[in-house]
Amino acid sequence: MKAIYFCGSIRGGRENATTYQKMIQHIQQNHNVLTEHIGNTNLNTNEQTYDKDKHIYTTDINLLNQADLLIAECTIPSLGVGYELCYLEQKGKPVHIFYNPTKCNLSAMIKGNNYFHLYPYTNEEELLTLLDELLKTL
Amino acid sequence: MKKKIYYAASIRGGRQDAFLYRRMIEKLKQHHQVLTEEAGNIFLCTDEQKHEYEAEIYQRGMDRLQESDLIIAECTNASIGVGYELCLGEQLKKEIHVFYDQSRSNLSVMILGNKHCKIHPYNGEKDLMSKLDDLLVTIG
C-alpha cells in the first residue's frame, strides 16, 4: 500500500472535479490517497486570509513530503499542480501525469521533461483503464 | 545594474493576456534584459510539438532559469508550466515576484501561502504597471 499524493486543479477551475473523484476512488481501492479533498465536488476554491492560506500551504508541503509517489490529472491548467509536480521531481519520487490531449495542450515544461511518466487519454473510460494498469504495477 | 529577468506567463494554459505580457516585457526591457521575450509574442505557437522539440524548449527554459537573476511572473491565467518554473526557481533560490489580477482570479495556495514568493496583487492594468514600476525601482 502506497501513500499517493493526487493532484488536480482547485483554484485553476473545478470543471473536472467528478473525474478527480472517480480517479481517487480507484486509487483508494488499494492505496492511501493523502489528498482526498481534491475529489470533493463542494470544495471551497476562494482565496482565504493570509494565515489560512499559509496553513494550507504548510499542510500540503507536509503531505508532499510523506508521499511515495504522485498521480496528477493535468487537463485543466493549474499553478499549484505545476508547483507540486516539480516539488516531487526534486525529491526523486515517481510522478505520473494523465491528460486529455483533445482538450488541452500540455506544457512543454512537462512534456519535454523526461522525468515524468505521461498518460494521454481521450475519454474517461480510457483514463480509468490506464490508471488501473498503472495501479497494478505499484 | 542591468538584471537578467526570467519572465514567466501562461503559454499553453491560455493566451488571453498575451498583449498584457507584451506590455510588461516592454517595460522590463527599458532597463533590464528579459531572457524569455517570446512569452510576449502575440503570434506564439501554443500547440504541442514533436518530442525532440518539446525537450529542446524544456532544456532552454531550465538553462534560462539557472542564468536568471530574478523571476517575475504574471499569474492571473493558471498555467502548469509557470507553477513548475516557480517551484524550480525557489529550489534555485532565485528572487520571485508574482503579479496577479485579484478581480479576475484566485491565486493558488501553493504560491499565496509560500513565503518565498513576493506577491503583488493588482486591480486592472494601470495598477499593475504602477506596481511593476515600484518593483523596478527597488531592483535597481
PDB file of C-alpha atoms in Angstrom:
ATOM      1  CA  MET A   1       0.000   0.000   0.000  1.00  0.00           C
ATOM      2  CA  LYS A   2       1.490   3.317  -1.120  1.00  0.00           C
ATOM      3  CA  ALA A   3       0.921   6.867   0.093  1.00  0.00           C
ATOM      4  CA  ILE A   4      -0.221   8.721  -3.021  1.00  0.00           C
ATOM      5  CA  TYR A   5      -0.378  12.495  -3.484  1.00  0.00           C
ATOM      6  CA  PHE A   6      -3.162  13.064  -6.008  1.00  0.00           C
ATOM      7  CA  CYS A   7      -3.128  16.411  -7.862  1.00  0.00           C
ATOM      8  CA  GLY A   8      -5.907  18.150  -9.728  1.00  0.00           C
ATOM      9  CA  SER A   9      -6.830  21.767 -10.311  1.00  0.00           C
ATOM     10  CA  ILE A  10      -8.505  23.596  -7.392  1.00  0.00           C
ATOM     11  CA  ARG A  11      -8.349  27.377  -7.884  1.00  0.00           C
ATOM     12  CA  GLY A  12      -7.469  26.904 -11.584  1.00  0.00           C
ATOM     13  CA  GLY A  13     -11.004  25.571 -12.215  1.00  0.00           C
ATOM     14  CA  ARG A  14     -13.187  22.694 -10.981  1.00  0.00           C
ATOM     15  CA  GLU A  15     -14.757  21.517 -14.269  1.00  0.00           C
ATOM     16  CA  ASN A  16     -13.137  18.073 -13.846  1.00  0.00           C
ATOM     17  CA  ALA A  17     -13.871  17.593 -10.138  1.00  0.00           C
ATOM     18  CA  THR A  18     -16.022  14.489 -10.703  1.00  0.00           C
ATOM     19  CA  THR A  19     -13.229  12.916 -12.803  1.00  0.00           C
ATOM     20  CA  TYR A  20     -10.783  13.565  -9.942  1.00  0.00           C
ATOM     21  CA  GLN A  21     -13.272  11.947  -7.573  1.00  0.00           C
ATOM     22  CA  LYS A  22     -13.515   8.789  -9.724  1.00  0.00           C
ATOM     23  CA  MET A  23      -9.724   8.554 -10.048  1.00  0.00           C
ATOM     24  CA  ILE A  24      -9.328   8.887  -6.277  1.00  0.00           C
ATOM     25  CA  GLN A  25     -11.913   6.144  -5.685  1.00  0.00           C
ATOM     26  CA  HIS A  26      -9.955   3.807  -7.990  1.00  0.00           C
ATOM     27  CA  ILE A  27      -6.670   4.584  -6.224  1.00  0.00           C
ATOM     28  CA  GLN A  28      -8.218   4.125  -2.769  1.00  0.00           C
ATOM     29  CA  GLN A  29      -9.160   0.515  -3.526  1.00  0.00           C
ATOM     30  CA  ASN A  30      -5.588  -0.487  -2.661  1.00  0.00           C
ATOM     31  CA  HIS A  31      -3.712   2.656  -1.667  1.00  0.00           C
ATOM     32  CA  ASN A  32      -3.819   5.631   0.661  1.00  0.00           C
ATOM     33  CA  VAL A  33      -4.703   8.953  -1.010  1.00  0.00           C
ATOM     34  CA  LEU A  34      -3.179  11.822   1.004  1.00  0.00           C
ATOM     35  CA  THR A  35      -5.241  14.497  -0.799  1.00  0.00           C
ATOM     36  CA  GLU A  36      -8.761  13.053  -0.851  1.00  0.00           C
ATOM     37  CA  HIS A  37     -10.255  16.589  -0.723  1.00  0.00           C
ATOM     38  CA  ILE A  38      -9.269  17.194  -4.397  1.00  0.00           C
ATOM     39  CA  GLY A  39     -12.262  14.990  -5.333  1.00  0.00           C
ATOM     40  CA  ASN A  40     -14.695  16.900  -3.113  1.00  0.00           C
ATOM     41  CA  THR A  41     -17.155  18.496  -5.535  1.00  0.00           C
ATOM     42  CA  ASN A  42     -18.167  21.118  -2.925  1.00  0.00           C
ATOM     43  CA  LEU A  43     -14.608  22.255  -2.153  1.00  0.00           C
ATOM     44  CA  ASN A  44     -14.173  25.966  -1.411  1.00  0.00           C
ATOM     45  CA  THR A  45     -11.909  27.425  -4.109  1.00  0.00           C
ATOM     46  CA  ASN A  46     -11.784  31.042  -2.903  1.00  0.00           C
ATOM     47  CA  GLU A  47      -8.695  32.735  -1.552  1.00  0.00           C
ATOM     48  CA  GLN A  48      -8.578  32.729   2.249  1.00  0.00           C
ATOM     49  CA  THR A  49      -6.928  35.021   4.766  1.00  0.00           C
ATOM     50  CA  TYR A  50      -3.126  35.040   4.524  1.00  0.00           C
ATOM     51  CA  ASP A  51      -2.743  32.986   7.728  1.00  0.00           C
ATOM     52  CA  LYS A  52      -5.173  30.364   6.480  1.00  0.00           C
ATOM     53  CA  ASP A  53      -3.519  30.116   3.033  1.00  0.00           C
ATOM     54  CA  LYS A  54      -0.136  29.794   4.735  1.00  0.00           C
ATOM     55  CA  HIS A  55      -1.543  26.998   6.893  1.00  0.00           C
ATOM     56  CA  ILE A  56      -2.924  25.121   3.836  1.00  0.00           C
ATOM     57  CA  TYR A  57       0.456  25.542   2.111  1.00  0.00           C
ATOM     58  CA  THR A  58       2.309  24.059   5.111  1.00  0.00           C
ATOM     59  CA  THR A  59      -0.167  21.164   5.325  1.00  0.00           C
ATOM     60  CA  ASP A  60       0.250  20.396   1.604  1.00  0.00           C
ATOM     61  CA  ILE A  61       4.060  20.532   1.809  1.00  0.00           C
ATOM     62  CA  ASN A  62       3.929  18.071   4.735  1.00  0.00           C
ATOM     63  CA  LEU A  63       1.737  15.741   2.649  1.00  0.00           C
ATOM     64  CA  LEU A  64       4.120  16.076  -0.333  1.00  0.00           C
ATOM     65  CA  ASN A  65       6.988  15.088   1.952  1.00  0.00           C
ATOM     66  CA  GLN A  66       5.079  11.963   3.069  1.00  0.00           C
ATOM     67  CA  ALA A  67       4.184  10.800  -0.458  1.00  0.00           C
ATOM     68  CA  ASP A  68       5.683   7.692  -2.080  1.00  0.00           C
ATOM     69  CA  LEU A  69       4.554   8.903  -5.490  1.00  0.00           C
ATOM     70  CA  LEU A  70       2.375  11.471  -7.227  1.00  0.00           C
ATOM     71  CA  ILE A  71      -0.517  10.971  -9.647  1.00  0.00           C
ATOM     72  CA  ALA A  72      -1.828  14.096 -11.403  1.00  0.00           C
ATOM     73  CA  GLU A  73      -4.682  14.890 -13.764  1.00  0.00           C
ATOM     74  CA  CYS A  74      -3.383  17.859 -15.789  1.00  0.00           C
ATOM     75  CA  THR A  75      -6.031  18.637 -18.419  1.00  0.00           C
ATOM     76  CA  ILE A  76      -7.014  21.862 -16.617  1.00  0.00           C
ATOM     77  CA  PRO A  77      -4.071  24.261 -16.235  1.00  0.00           C
ATOM     78  CA  SER A  78      -3.161  24.919 -12.598  1.00  0.00           C
ATOM     79  CA  LEU A  79      -0.269  26.764 -10.978  1.00  0.00           C
ATOM     80  CA  GLY A  80      -0.442  24.640  -7.843  1.00  0.00           C
ATOM     81  CA  VAL A  81      -0.264  21.365  -9.801  1.00  0.00           C
ATOM     82  CA  GLY A  82       2.803  22.591 -11.747  1.00  0.00           C
ATOM     83  CA  TYR A  83       4.429  23.520  -8.445  1.00  0.00           C
ATOM     84  CA  GLU A  84       3.673  20.113  -6.900  1.00  0.00           C
ATOM     85  CA  LEU A  85       4.980  18.121  -9.902  1.00  0.00           C
ATOM     86  CA  CYS A  86       8.281  19.966  -9.670  1.00  0.00           C
ATOM     87  CA  TYR A  87       8.446  19.507  -5.893  1.00  0.00           C
ATOM     88  CA  LEU A  88       8.231  15.702  -6.088  1.00  0.00           C
ATOM     89  CA  GLU A  89      10.601  15.592  -9.069  1.00  0.00           C
ATOM     90  CA  GLN A  90      13.168  17.388  -6.886  1.00  0.00           C
ATOM     91  CA  LYS A  91      12.645  14.734  -4.206  1.00  0.00           C
ATOM     92  CA  GLY A  92      13.190  11.942  -6.752  1.00  0.00           C
ATOM     93  CA  LYS A  93       9.717  10.387  -6.306  1.00  0.00           C
ATOM     94  CA  PRO A  94       7.837   8.886  -9.282  1.00  0.00           C
ATOM     95  CA  VAL A  95       5.410  11.320 -10.979  1.00  0.00           C
ATOM     96  CA  HIS A  96       2.574  10.023 -13.200  1.00  0.00           C
ATOM     97  CA  ILE A  97       0.645  12.526 -15.304  1.00  0.00           C
ATOM     98  CA  PHE A  98      -2.716  11.931 -17.021  1.00  0.00           C
ATOM     99  CA  TYR A  99      -4.127  14.442 -19.528  1.00  0.00           C
ATOM    100  CA  ASN A 100      -6.619  14.600 -22.357  1.00  0.00           C
ATOM    101  CA  PRO A 101      -4.779  15.982 -25.438  1.00  0.00           C
ATOM    102  CA  THR A 102      -8.091  16.622 -27.213  1.00  0.00           C
ATOM    103  CA  LYS A 103      -8.950  19.197 -24.519  1.00  0.00           C
ATOM    104  CA  CYS A 104      -5.582  20.818 -23.737  1.00  0.00           C
ATOM    105  CA  ASN A 105      -2.040  21.451 -24.890  1.00  0.00           C
ATOM    106  CA  LEU A 106       0.196  20.170 -22.101  1.00  0.00           C
ATOM    107  CA  SER A 107       3.046  22.466 -21.050  1.00  0.00           C
ATOM    108  CA  ALA A 108       6.451  21.912 -22.669  1.00  0.00           C
ATOM    109  CA  MET A 109       7.942  22.111 -19.157  1.00  0.00           C
ATOM    110  CA  ILE A 110       6.161  18.807 -18.517  1.00  0.00           C
ATOM    111  CA  LYS A 111       6.105  17.189 -21.975  1.00  0.00           C
ATOM    112  CA  GLY A 112       9.741  17.944 -22.699  1.00  0.00           C
ATOM    113  CA  ASN A 113      10.928  16.673 -19.323  1.00  0.00           C
ATOM    114  CA  ASN A 114      11.942  13.011 -19.468  1.00  0.00           C
ATOM    115  CA  TYR A 115      11.497  12.585 -15.719  1.00  0.00           C
ATOM    116  CA  PHE A 116       7.701  12.473 -15.946  1.00  0.00           C
ATOM    117  CA  HIS A 117       5.585   9.446 -16.955  1.00  0.00           C
ATOM    118  CA  LEU A 118       2.849  10.713 -19.295  1.00  0.00           C
ATOM    119  CA  TYR A 119      -0.522   9.040 -19.947  1.00  0.00           C
ATOM    120  CA  PRO A 120      -2.505  10.801 -22.677  1.00  0.00           C
ATOM    121  CA  TYR A 121      -6.139   9.644 -22.915  1.00  0.00           C
ATOM    122  CA  THR A 122      -9.161  10.656 -24.945  1.00  0.00           C
ATOM    123  CA  ASN A 123     -12.137   9.776 -22.713  1.00  0.00           C
ATOM    124  CA  GLU A 124     -12.895   8.877 -19.117  1.00  0.00           C
ATOM    125  CA  GLU A 125     -13.195   5.138 -19.756  1.00  0.00           C
ATOM    126  CA  GLU A 126      -9.712   5.085 -21.263  1.00  0.00           C
ATOM    127  CA  LEU A 127      -8.392   7.220 -18.406  1.00  0.00           C
ATOM    128  CA  LEU A 128      -9.646   4.801 -15.752  1.00  0.00           C
ATOM    129  CA  THR A 129      -8.293   1.781 -17.664  1.00  0.00           C
ATOM    130  CA  LEU A 130      -4.844   3.404 -17.936  1.00  0.00           C
ATOM    131  CA  LEU A 131      -5.000   4.307 -14.246  1.00  0.00           C
ATOM    132  CA  ASP A 132      -5.914   0.750 -13.230  1.00  0.00           C
ATOM    133  CA  GLU A 133      -3.000  -0.580 -15.297  1.00  0.00           C
ATOM    134  CA  LEU A 134      -0.627   1.804 -13.535  1.00  0.00           C
ATOM    135  CA  LEU A 135      -2.009   0.857 -10.099  1.00  0.00           C
ATOM    136  CA  LYS A 136      -1.371  -2.852 -10.793  1.00  0.00           C
ATOM    137  CA  THR A 137       2.340  -2.114 -11.260  1.00  0.00           C
ATOM    138  CA  LEU A 138       2.753  -0.260  -7.919  1.00  0.00           C
TER     139      LEU A 138
ATOM    140  CA  MET B   1      22.562  47.497 -12.701  1.00  0.00           C
ATOM    141  CA  LYS B   2      21.041  45.598 -15.596  1.00  0.00           C
ATOM    142  CA  LYS B   3      19.446  42.337 -14.343  1.00  0.00           C
ATOM    143  CA  LYS B   4      18.619  39.140 -16.219  1.00  0.00           C
ATOM    144  CA  ILE B   5      14.905  38.556 -15.753  1.00  0.00           C
ATOM    145  CA  TYR B   6      13.096  35.272 -16.297  1.00  0.00           C
ATOM    146  CA  TYR B   7       9.598  36.481 -17.179  1.00  0.00           C
ATOM    147  CA  ALA B   8       7.032  33.682 -16.661  1.00  0.00           C
ATOM    148  CA  ALA B   9       3.482  33.711 -18.027  1.00  0.00           C
ATOM    149  CA  SER B  10       0.902  31.311 -19.406  1.00  0.00           C
ATOM    150  CA  ILE B  11       1.612  29.931 -22.878  1.00  0.00           C
ATOM    151  CA  ARG B  12      -0.321  26.686 -23.421  1.00  0.00           C
ATOM    152  CA  GLY B  13      -2.552  27.433 -20.402  1.00  0.00           C
ATOM    153  CA  GLY B  14      -4.184  30.212 -22.467  1.00  0.00           C
ATOM    154  CA  ARG B  15      -3.097  33.393 -24.285  1.00  0.00           C
ATOM    155  CA  GLN B  16      -5.953  35.724 -23.311  1.00  0.00           C
ATOM    156  CA  ASP B  17      -3.442  38.067 -21.628  1.00  0.00           C
ATOM    157  CA  ALA B  18      -0.691  37.920 -24.293  1.00  0.00           C
ATOM    158  CA  PHE B  19      -0.914  41.678 -25.016  1.00  0.00           C
ATOM    159  CA  LEU B  20      -0.553  42.408 -21.306  1.00  0.00           C
ATOM    160  CA  TYR B  21       2.535  40.163 -21.136  1.00  0.00           C
ATOM    161  CA  ARG B  22       3.996  42.077 -24.092  1.00  0.00           C
ATOM    162  CA  ARG B  23       3.481  45.439 -22.379  1.00  0.00           C
ATOM    163  CA  MET B  24       5.058  44.176 -19.131  1.00  0.00           C
ATOM    164  CA  ILE B  25       8.063  42.853 -21.060  1.00  0.00           C
ATOM    165  CA  GLU B  26       8.452  46.176 -22.918  1.00  0.00           C
ATOM    166  CA  LYS B  27       8.595  47.965 -19.572  1.00  0.00           C
ATOM    167  CA  LEU B  28      11.111  45.489 -18.104  1.00  0.00           C
ATOM    168  CA  LYS B  29      13.319  45.823 -21.182  1.00  0.00           C
ATOM    169  CA  GLN B  30      13.704  49.572 -20.684  1.00  0.00           C
ATOM    170  CA  HIS B  31      16.336  48.856 -18.007  1.00  0.00           C
ATOM    171  CA  HIS B  32      16.871  45.103 -17.905  1.00  0.00           C
ATOM    172  CA  GLN B  33      17.366  42.022 -20.034  1.00  0.00           C
ATOM    173  CA  VAL B  34      14.365  39.699 -20.435  1.00  0.00           C
ATOM    174  CA  LEU B  35      15.507  36.111 -21.112  1.00  0.00           C
ATOM    175  CA  THR B  36      12.044  34.871 -22.130  1.00  0.00           C
ATOM    176  CA  GLU B  37      10.841  37.561 -24.504  1.00  0.00           C
ATOM    177  CA  GLU B  38       8.769  35.054 -26.532  1.00  0.00           C
ATOM    178  CA  ALA B  39       6.164  34.990 -23.698  1.00  0.00           C
ATOM    179  CA  GLY B  40       5.011  38.378 -25.056  1.00  0.00           C
ATOM    180  CA  ASN B  41       4.866  37.300 -28.703  1.00  0.00           C
ATOM    181  CA  ILE B  42       1.183  37.503 -29.593  1.00  0.00           C
ATOM    182  CA  PHE B  43       1.706  35.115 -32.537  1.00  0.00           C
ATOM    183  CA  LEU B  44       3.498  32.461 -30.487  1.00  0.00           C
ATOM    184  CA  CYS B  45       2.596  28.900 -31.466  1.00  0.00           C
ATOM    185  CA  THR B  46       0.950  27.221 -28.470  1.00  0.00           C
ATOM    186  CA  ASP B  47       0.413  23.767 -29.988  1.00  0.00           C
ATOM    187  CA  GLU B  48       2.168  20.678 -28.710  1.00  0.00           C
ATOM    188  CA  GLN B  49       5.253  19.776 -30.757  1.00  0.00           C
ATOM    189  CA  LYS B  50       7.092  16.550 -31.527  1.00  0.00           C
ATOM    190  CA  HIS B  51       9.078  15.162 -28.618  1.00  0.00           C
ATOM    191  CA  GLU B  52      12.577  16.340 -29.615  1.00  0.00           C
ATOM    192  CA  TYR B  53      11.382  19.916 -29.898  1.00  0.00           C
ATOM    193  CA  GLU B  54       9.493  19.752 -26.580  1.00  0.00           C
ATOM    194  CA  ALA B  55      12.709  18.535 -24.931  1.00  0.00           C
ATOM    195  CA  GLU B  56      14.559  21.470 -26.511  1.00  0.00           C
ATOM    196  CA  ILE B  57      12.008  24.004 -25.169  1.00  0.00           C
ATOM    197  CA  TYR B  58      12.245  22.421 -21.722  1.00  0.00           C
ATOM    198  CA  GLN B  59      16.053  22.490 -21.702  1.00  0.00           C
ATOM    199  CA  ARG B  60      16.141  26.102 -22.877  1.00  0.00           C
ATOM    200  CA  GLY B  61      13.752  27.031 -20.042  1.00  0.00           C
ATOM    201  CA  MET B  62      15.949  25.255 -17.477  1.00  0.00           C
ATOM    202  CA  ASP B  63      19.124  26.957 -18.754  1.00  0.00           C
ATOM    203  CA  ARG B  64      17.484  30.381 -18.635  1.00  0.00           C
ATOM    204  CA  LEU B  65      16.148  29.806 -15.107  1.00  0.00           C
ATOM    205  CA  GLN B  66      19.693  28.978 -13.962  1.00  0.00           C
ATOM    206  CA  GLU B  67      21.076  32.040 -15.738  1.00  0.00           C
ATOM    207  CA  SER B  68      18.470  34.491 -14.405  1.00  0.00           C
ATOM    208  CA  ASP B  69      18.956  36.938 -11.531  1.00  0.00           C
ATOM    209  CA  LEU B  70      15.276  37.017 -10.649  1.00  0.00           C
ATOM    210  CA  ILE B  71      11.856  35.748 -11.759  1.00  0.00           C
ATOM    211  CA  ILE B  72       8.851  37.941 -12.493  1.00  0.00           C
ATOM    212  CA  ALA B  73       5.616  36.030 -13.149  1.00  0.00           C
ATOM    213  CA  GLU B  74       2.161  37.150 -14.268  1.00  0.00           C
ATOM    214  CA  CYS B  75      -0.145  34.524 -12.753  1.00  0.00           C
ATOM    215  CA  THR B  76      -3.713  35.664 -13.418  1.00  0.00           C
ATOM    216  CA  ASN B  77      -4.072  32.906 -16.002  1.00  0.00           C
ATOM    217  CA  ALA B  78      -3.477  29.468 -14.442  1.00  0.00           C
ATOM    218  CA  SER B  79      -0.572  27.579 -16.006  1.00  0.00           C
ATOM    219  CA  ILE B  80       1.150  24.310 -15.143  1.00  0.00           C
ATOM    220  CA  GLY B  81       4.425  25.493 -16.699  1.00  0.00           C
ATOM    221  CA  VAL B  82       4.531  28.673 -14.586  1.00  0.00           C
ATOM    222  CA  GLY B  83       3.844  26.653 -11.402  1.00  0.00           C
ATOM    223  CA  TYR B  84       6.709  24.354 -12.355  1.00  0.00           C
ATOM    224  CA  GLU B  85       9.045  27.299 -13.021  1.00  0.00           C
ATOM    225  CA  LEU B  86       8.201  28.982  -9.699  1.00  0.00           C
ATOM    226  CA  CYS B  87       8.941  25.798  -7.728  1.00  0.00           C
ATOM    227  CA  LEU B  88      12.235  25.300  -9.551  1.00  0.00           C
ATOM    228  CA  GLY B  89      13.135  28.978  -9.119  1.00  0.00           C
ATOM    229  CA  GLU B  90      12.540  28.583  -5.390  1.00  0.00           C
ATOM    230  CA  GLN B  91      14.814  25.494  -5.287  1.00  0.00           C
ATOM    231  CA  LEU B  92      17.471  27.546  -7.105  1.00  0.00           C
ATOM    232  CA  LYS B  93      16.983  30.312  -4.502  1.00  0.00           C
ATOM    233  CA  LYS B  94      16.017  32.928  -7.086  1.00  0.00           C
ATOM    234  CA  GLU B  95      14.094  36.014  -6.005  1.00  0.00           C
ATOM    235  CA  ILE B  96      10.473  35.554  -7.175  1.00  0.00           C
ATOM    236  CA  HIS B  97       7.836  38.251  -7.801  1.00  0.00           C
ATOM    237  CA  VAL B  98       4.277  37.188  -8.629  1.00  0.00           C
ATOM    238  CA  PHE B  99       1.702  39.585 -10.115  1.00  0.00           C
ATOM    239  CA  TYR B 100      -1.965  38.670 -10.460  1.00  0.00           C
ATOM    240  CA  ASP B 101      -5.244  40.494 -11.000  1.00  0.00           C
ATOM    241  CA  GLN B 102      -7.277  39.869  -7.847  1.00  0.00           C
ATOM    242  CA  SER B 103     -10.511  40.822  -9.576  1.00  0.00           C
ATOM    243  CA  ARG B 104     -10.057  38.069 -12.195  1.00  0.00           C
ATOM    244  CA  SER B 105      -8.524  35.091 -10.411  1.00  0.00           C
ATOM    245  CA  ASN B 106      -7.980  33.140  -7.205  1.00  0.00           C
ATOM    246  CA  LEU B 107      -4.260  32.535  -6.864  1.00  0.00           C
ATOM    247  CA  SER B 108      -3.098  29.038  -5.905  1.00  0.00           C
ATOM    248  CA  VAL B 109      -2.382  28.436  -2.250  1.00  0.00           C
ATOM    249  CA  MET B 110       0.976  26.874  -3.224  1.00  0.00           C
ATOM    250  CA  ILE B 111       2.018  30.399  -4.268  1.00  0.00           C
ATOM    251  CA  LEU B 112      -0.064  32.609  -1.936  1.00  0.00           C
ATOM    252  CA  GLY B 113       0.889  30.647   1.183  1.00  0.00           C
ATOM    253  CA  ASN B 114       4.550  30.350   0.179  1.00  0.00           C
ATOM    254  CA  LYS B 115       6.795  32.828   1.970  1.00  0.00           C
ATOM    255  CA  HIS B 116       9.492  32.633  -0.703  1.00  0.00           C
ATOM    256  CA  CYS B 117       7.241  34.316  -3.311  1.00  0.00           C
ATOM    257  CA  LYS B 118       6.663  38.063  -3.099  1.00  0.00           C
ATOM    258  CA  ILE B 119       3.046  38.596  -4.100  1.00  0.00           C
ATOM    259  CA  HIS B 120       1.873  41.760  -5.919  1.00  0.00           C
ATOM    260  CA  PRO B 121      -1.921  41.668  -6.253  1.00  0.00           C
ATOM    261  CA  TYR B 122      -3.364  44.327  -8.577  1.00  0.00           C
ATOM    262  CA  ASN B 123      -6.678  45.585  -9.927  1.00  0.00           C
ATOM    263  CA  GLY B 124      -6.542  46.398 -13.636  1.00  0.00           C
ATOM    264  CA  GLU B 125      -3.620  47.144 -15.939  1.00  0.00           C
ATOM    265  CA  LYS B 126      -2.945  50.695 -14.748  1.00  0.00           C
ATOM    266  CA  ASP B 127      -2.437  49.439 -11.197  1.00  0.00           C
ATOM    267  CA  LEU B 128      -0.255  46.583 -12.486  1.00  0.00           C
ATOM    268  CA  MET B 129       2.057  48.915 -14.409  1.00  0.00           C
ATOM    269  CA  SER B 130       2.415  51.251 -11.471  1.00  0.00           C
ATOM    270  CA  LYS B 131       3.263  48.326  -9.150  1.00  0.00           C
ATOM    271  CA  LEU B 132       5.728  46.979 -11.711  1.00  0.00           C
ATOM    272  CA  ASP B 133       7.409  50.431 -11.804  1.00  0.00           C
ATOM    273  CA  ASP B 134       7.648  50.391  -7.999  1.00  0.00           C
ATOM    274  CA  LEU B 135       9.316  46.982  -8.107  1.00  0.00           C
ATOM    275  CA  LEU B 136      11.736  48.064 -10.837  1.00  0.00           C
ATOM    276  CA  VAL B 137      12.915  50.966  -8.669  1.00  0.00           C
ATOM    277  CA  THR B 138      13.831  48.515  -5.887  1.00  0.00           C
ATOM    278  CA  ILE B 139      15.739  46.082  -8.117  1.00  0.00           C
ATOM    279  CA  GLY B 140      17.885  48.931  -9.491  1.00  0.00           C
TER     280      GLY B 140
END
